[in-house]
PDB file of N, CA and C in Angstrom:
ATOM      1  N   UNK A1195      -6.771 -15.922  -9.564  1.00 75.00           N
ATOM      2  CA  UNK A1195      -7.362 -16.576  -8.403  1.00 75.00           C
ATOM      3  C   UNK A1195      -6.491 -17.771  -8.028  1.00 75.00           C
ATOM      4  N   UNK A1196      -5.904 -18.006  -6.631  1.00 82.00           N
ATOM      5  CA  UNK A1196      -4.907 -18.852  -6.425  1.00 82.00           C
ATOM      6  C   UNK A1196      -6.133 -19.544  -5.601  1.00 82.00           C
ATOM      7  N   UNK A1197      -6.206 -20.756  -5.825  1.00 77.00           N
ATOM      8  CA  UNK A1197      -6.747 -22.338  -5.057  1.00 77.00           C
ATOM      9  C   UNK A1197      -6.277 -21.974  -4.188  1.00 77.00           C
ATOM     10  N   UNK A1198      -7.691 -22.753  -2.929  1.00 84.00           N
ATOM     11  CA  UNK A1198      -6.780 -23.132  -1.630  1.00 84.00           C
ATOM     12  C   UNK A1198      -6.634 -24.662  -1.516  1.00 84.00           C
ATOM     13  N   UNK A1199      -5.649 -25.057  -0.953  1.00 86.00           N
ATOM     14  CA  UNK A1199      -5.513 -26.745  -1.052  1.00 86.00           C
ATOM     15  C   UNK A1199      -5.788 -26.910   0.000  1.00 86.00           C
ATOM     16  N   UNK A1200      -6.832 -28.123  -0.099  1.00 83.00           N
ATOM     17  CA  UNK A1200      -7.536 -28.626   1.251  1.00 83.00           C
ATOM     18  C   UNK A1200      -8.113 -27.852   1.858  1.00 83.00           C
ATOM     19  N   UNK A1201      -9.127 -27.239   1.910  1.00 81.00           N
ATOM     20  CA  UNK A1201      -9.650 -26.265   2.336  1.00 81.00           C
ATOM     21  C   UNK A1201      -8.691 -25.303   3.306  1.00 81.00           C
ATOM     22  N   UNK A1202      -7.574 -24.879   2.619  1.00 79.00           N
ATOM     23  CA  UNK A1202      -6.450 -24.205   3.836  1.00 79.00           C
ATOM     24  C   UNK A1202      -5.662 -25.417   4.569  1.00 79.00           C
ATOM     25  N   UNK A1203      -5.727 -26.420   4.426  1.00 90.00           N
ATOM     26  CA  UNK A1203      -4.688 -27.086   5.347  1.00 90.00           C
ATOM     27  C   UNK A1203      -3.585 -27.483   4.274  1.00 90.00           C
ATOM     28  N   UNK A1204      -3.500 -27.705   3.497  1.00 93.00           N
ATOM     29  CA  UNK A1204      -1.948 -27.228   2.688  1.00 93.00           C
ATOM     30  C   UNK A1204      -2.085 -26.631   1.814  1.00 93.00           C
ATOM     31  N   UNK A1205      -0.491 -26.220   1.240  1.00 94.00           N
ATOM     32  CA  UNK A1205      -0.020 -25.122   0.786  1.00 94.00           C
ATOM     33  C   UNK A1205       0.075 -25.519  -0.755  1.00 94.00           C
ATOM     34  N   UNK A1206       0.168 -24.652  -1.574  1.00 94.00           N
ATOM     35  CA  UNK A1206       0.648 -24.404  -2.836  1.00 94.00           C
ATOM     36  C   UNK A1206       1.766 -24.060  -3.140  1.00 94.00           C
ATOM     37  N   UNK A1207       2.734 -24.398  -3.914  1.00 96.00           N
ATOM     38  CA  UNK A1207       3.993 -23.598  -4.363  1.00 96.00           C
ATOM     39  C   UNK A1207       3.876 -22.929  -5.886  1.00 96.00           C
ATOM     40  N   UNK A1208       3.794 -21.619  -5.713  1.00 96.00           N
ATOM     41  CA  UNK A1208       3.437 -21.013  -7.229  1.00 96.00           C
ATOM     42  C   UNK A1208       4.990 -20.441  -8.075  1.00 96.00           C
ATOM     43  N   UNK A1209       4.751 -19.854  -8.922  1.00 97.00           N
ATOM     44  CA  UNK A1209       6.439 -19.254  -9.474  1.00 97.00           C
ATOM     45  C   UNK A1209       5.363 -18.290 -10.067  1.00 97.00           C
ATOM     46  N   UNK A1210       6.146 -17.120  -9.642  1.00 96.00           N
ATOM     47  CA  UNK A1210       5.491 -15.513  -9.781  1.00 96.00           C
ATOM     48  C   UNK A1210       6.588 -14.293 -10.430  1.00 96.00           C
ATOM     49  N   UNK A1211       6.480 -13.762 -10.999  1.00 96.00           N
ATOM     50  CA  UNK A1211       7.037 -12.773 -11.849  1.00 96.00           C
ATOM     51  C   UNK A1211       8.071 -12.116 -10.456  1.00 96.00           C
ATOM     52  N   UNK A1212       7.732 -12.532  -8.980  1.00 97.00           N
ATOM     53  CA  UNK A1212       8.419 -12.102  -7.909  1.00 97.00           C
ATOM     54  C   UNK A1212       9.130 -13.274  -7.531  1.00 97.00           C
ATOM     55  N   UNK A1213       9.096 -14.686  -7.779  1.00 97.00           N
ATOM     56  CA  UNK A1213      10.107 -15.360  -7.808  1.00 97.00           C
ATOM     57  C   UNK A1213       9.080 -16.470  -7.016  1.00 97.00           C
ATOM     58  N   UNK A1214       9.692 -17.844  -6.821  1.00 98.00           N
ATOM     59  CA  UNK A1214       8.955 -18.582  -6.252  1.00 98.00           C
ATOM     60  C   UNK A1214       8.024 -18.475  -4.347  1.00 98.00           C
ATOM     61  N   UNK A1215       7.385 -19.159  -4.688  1.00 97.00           N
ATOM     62  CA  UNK A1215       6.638 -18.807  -3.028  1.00 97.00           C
ATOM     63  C   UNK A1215       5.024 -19.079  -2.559  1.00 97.00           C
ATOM     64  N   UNK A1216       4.791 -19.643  -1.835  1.00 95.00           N
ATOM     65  CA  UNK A1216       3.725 -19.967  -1.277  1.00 95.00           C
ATOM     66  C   UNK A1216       2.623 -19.534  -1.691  1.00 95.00           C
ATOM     67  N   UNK A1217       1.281 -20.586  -1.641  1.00 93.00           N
ATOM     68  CA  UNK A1217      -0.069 -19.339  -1.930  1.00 93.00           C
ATOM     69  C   UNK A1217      -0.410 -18.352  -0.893  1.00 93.00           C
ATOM     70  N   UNK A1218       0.273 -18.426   0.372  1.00 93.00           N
ATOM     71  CA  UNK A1218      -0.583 -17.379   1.070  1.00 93.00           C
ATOM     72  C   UNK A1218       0.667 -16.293   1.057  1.00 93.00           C
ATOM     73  N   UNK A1219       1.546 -16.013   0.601  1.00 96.00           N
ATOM     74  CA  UNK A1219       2.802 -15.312   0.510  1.00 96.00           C
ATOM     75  C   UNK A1219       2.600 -14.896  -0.672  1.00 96.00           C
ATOM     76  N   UNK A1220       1.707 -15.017  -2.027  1.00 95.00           N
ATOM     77  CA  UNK A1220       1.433 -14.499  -2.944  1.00 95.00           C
ATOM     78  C   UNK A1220       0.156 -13.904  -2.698  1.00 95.00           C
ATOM     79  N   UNK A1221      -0.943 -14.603  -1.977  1.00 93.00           N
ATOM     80  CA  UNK A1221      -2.072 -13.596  -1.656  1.00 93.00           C
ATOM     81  C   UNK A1221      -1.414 -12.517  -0.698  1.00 93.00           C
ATOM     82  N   UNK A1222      -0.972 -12.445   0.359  1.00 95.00           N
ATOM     83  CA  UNK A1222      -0.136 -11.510   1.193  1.00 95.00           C
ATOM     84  C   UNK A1222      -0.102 -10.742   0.380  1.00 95.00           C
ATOM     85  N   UNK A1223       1.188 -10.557  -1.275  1.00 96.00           N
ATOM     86  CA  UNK A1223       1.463  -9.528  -1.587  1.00 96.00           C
ATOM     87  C   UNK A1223       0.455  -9.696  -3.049  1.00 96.00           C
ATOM     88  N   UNK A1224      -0.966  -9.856  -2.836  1.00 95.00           N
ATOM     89  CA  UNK A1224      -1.007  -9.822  -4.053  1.00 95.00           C
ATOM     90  C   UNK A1224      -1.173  -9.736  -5.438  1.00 95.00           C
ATOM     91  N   UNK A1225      -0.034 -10.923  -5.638  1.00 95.00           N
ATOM     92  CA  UNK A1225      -0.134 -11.175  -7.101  1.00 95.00           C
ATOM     93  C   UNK A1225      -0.367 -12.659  -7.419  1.00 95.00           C
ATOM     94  N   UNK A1226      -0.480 -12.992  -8.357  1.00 93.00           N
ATOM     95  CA  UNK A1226      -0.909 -14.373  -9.129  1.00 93.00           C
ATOM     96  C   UNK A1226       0.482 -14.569  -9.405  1.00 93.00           C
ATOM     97  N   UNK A1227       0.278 -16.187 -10.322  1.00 94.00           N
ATOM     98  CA  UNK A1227       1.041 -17.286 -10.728  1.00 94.00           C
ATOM     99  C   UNK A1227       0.489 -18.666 -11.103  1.00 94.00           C
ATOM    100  N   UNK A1228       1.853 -19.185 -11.492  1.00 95.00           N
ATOM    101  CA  UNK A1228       1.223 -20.710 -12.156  1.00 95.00           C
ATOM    102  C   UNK A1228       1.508 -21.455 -10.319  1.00 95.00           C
ATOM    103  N   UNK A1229       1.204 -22.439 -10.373  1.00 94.00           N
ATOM    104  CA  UNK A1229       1.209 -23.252  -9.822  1.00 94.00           C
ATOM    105  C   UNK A1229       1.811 -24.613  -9.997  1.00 94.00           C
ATOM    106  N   UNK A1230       3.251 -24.613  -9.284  1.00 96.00           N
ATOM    107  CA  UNK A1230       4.083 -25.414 -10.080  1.00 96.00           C
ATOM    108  C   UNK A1230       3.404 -26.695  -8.682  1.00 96.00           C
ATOM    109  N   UNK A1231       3.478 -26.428  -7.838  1.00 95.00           N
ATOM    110  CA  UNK A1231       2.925 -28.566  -6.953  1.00 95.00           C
ATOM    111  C   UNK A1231       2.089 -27.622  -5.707  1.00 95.00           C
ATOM    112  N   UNK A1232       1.427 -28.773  -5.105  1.00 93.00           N
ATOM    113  CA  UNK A1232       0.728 -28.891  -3.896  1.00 93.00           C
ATOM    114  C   UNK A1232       0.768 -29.769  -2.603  1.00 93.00           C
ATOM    115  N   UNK A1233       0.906 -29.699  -1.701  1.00 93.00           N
ATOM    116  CA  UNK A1233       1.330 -30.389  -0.952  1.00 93.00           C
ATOM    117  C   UNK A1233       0.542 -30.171   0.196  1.00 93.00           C
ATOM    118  N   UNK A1234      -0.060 -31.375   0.614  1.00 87.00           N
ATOM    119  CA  UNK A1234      -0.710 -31.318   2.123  1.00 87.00           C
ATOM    120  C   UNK A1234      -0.956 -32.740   2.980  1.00 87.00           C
TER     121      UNK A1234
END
């Protein structure tokens, strides 16, 4: 389950077995990850 930050108004940066990338670019395809920062 990837957090949403701020209720959707910023983003997450995760690192995924598919390489680094956004939370909604990992829900898009997805898959999970850690959650390396957040930013909004």
């Amino acid at each position: 389950e990837i957090p949403r930050v701020k209720g959707g108004l910023g983003i997450a940066i995760l690192t995924t077995s598919q390489g680094v990338m956004t939370d909604a670019e990992a829900r898009r395809r997805g898959i999970g990850g850690e959650v390396i920062c957040t930013v909004f």
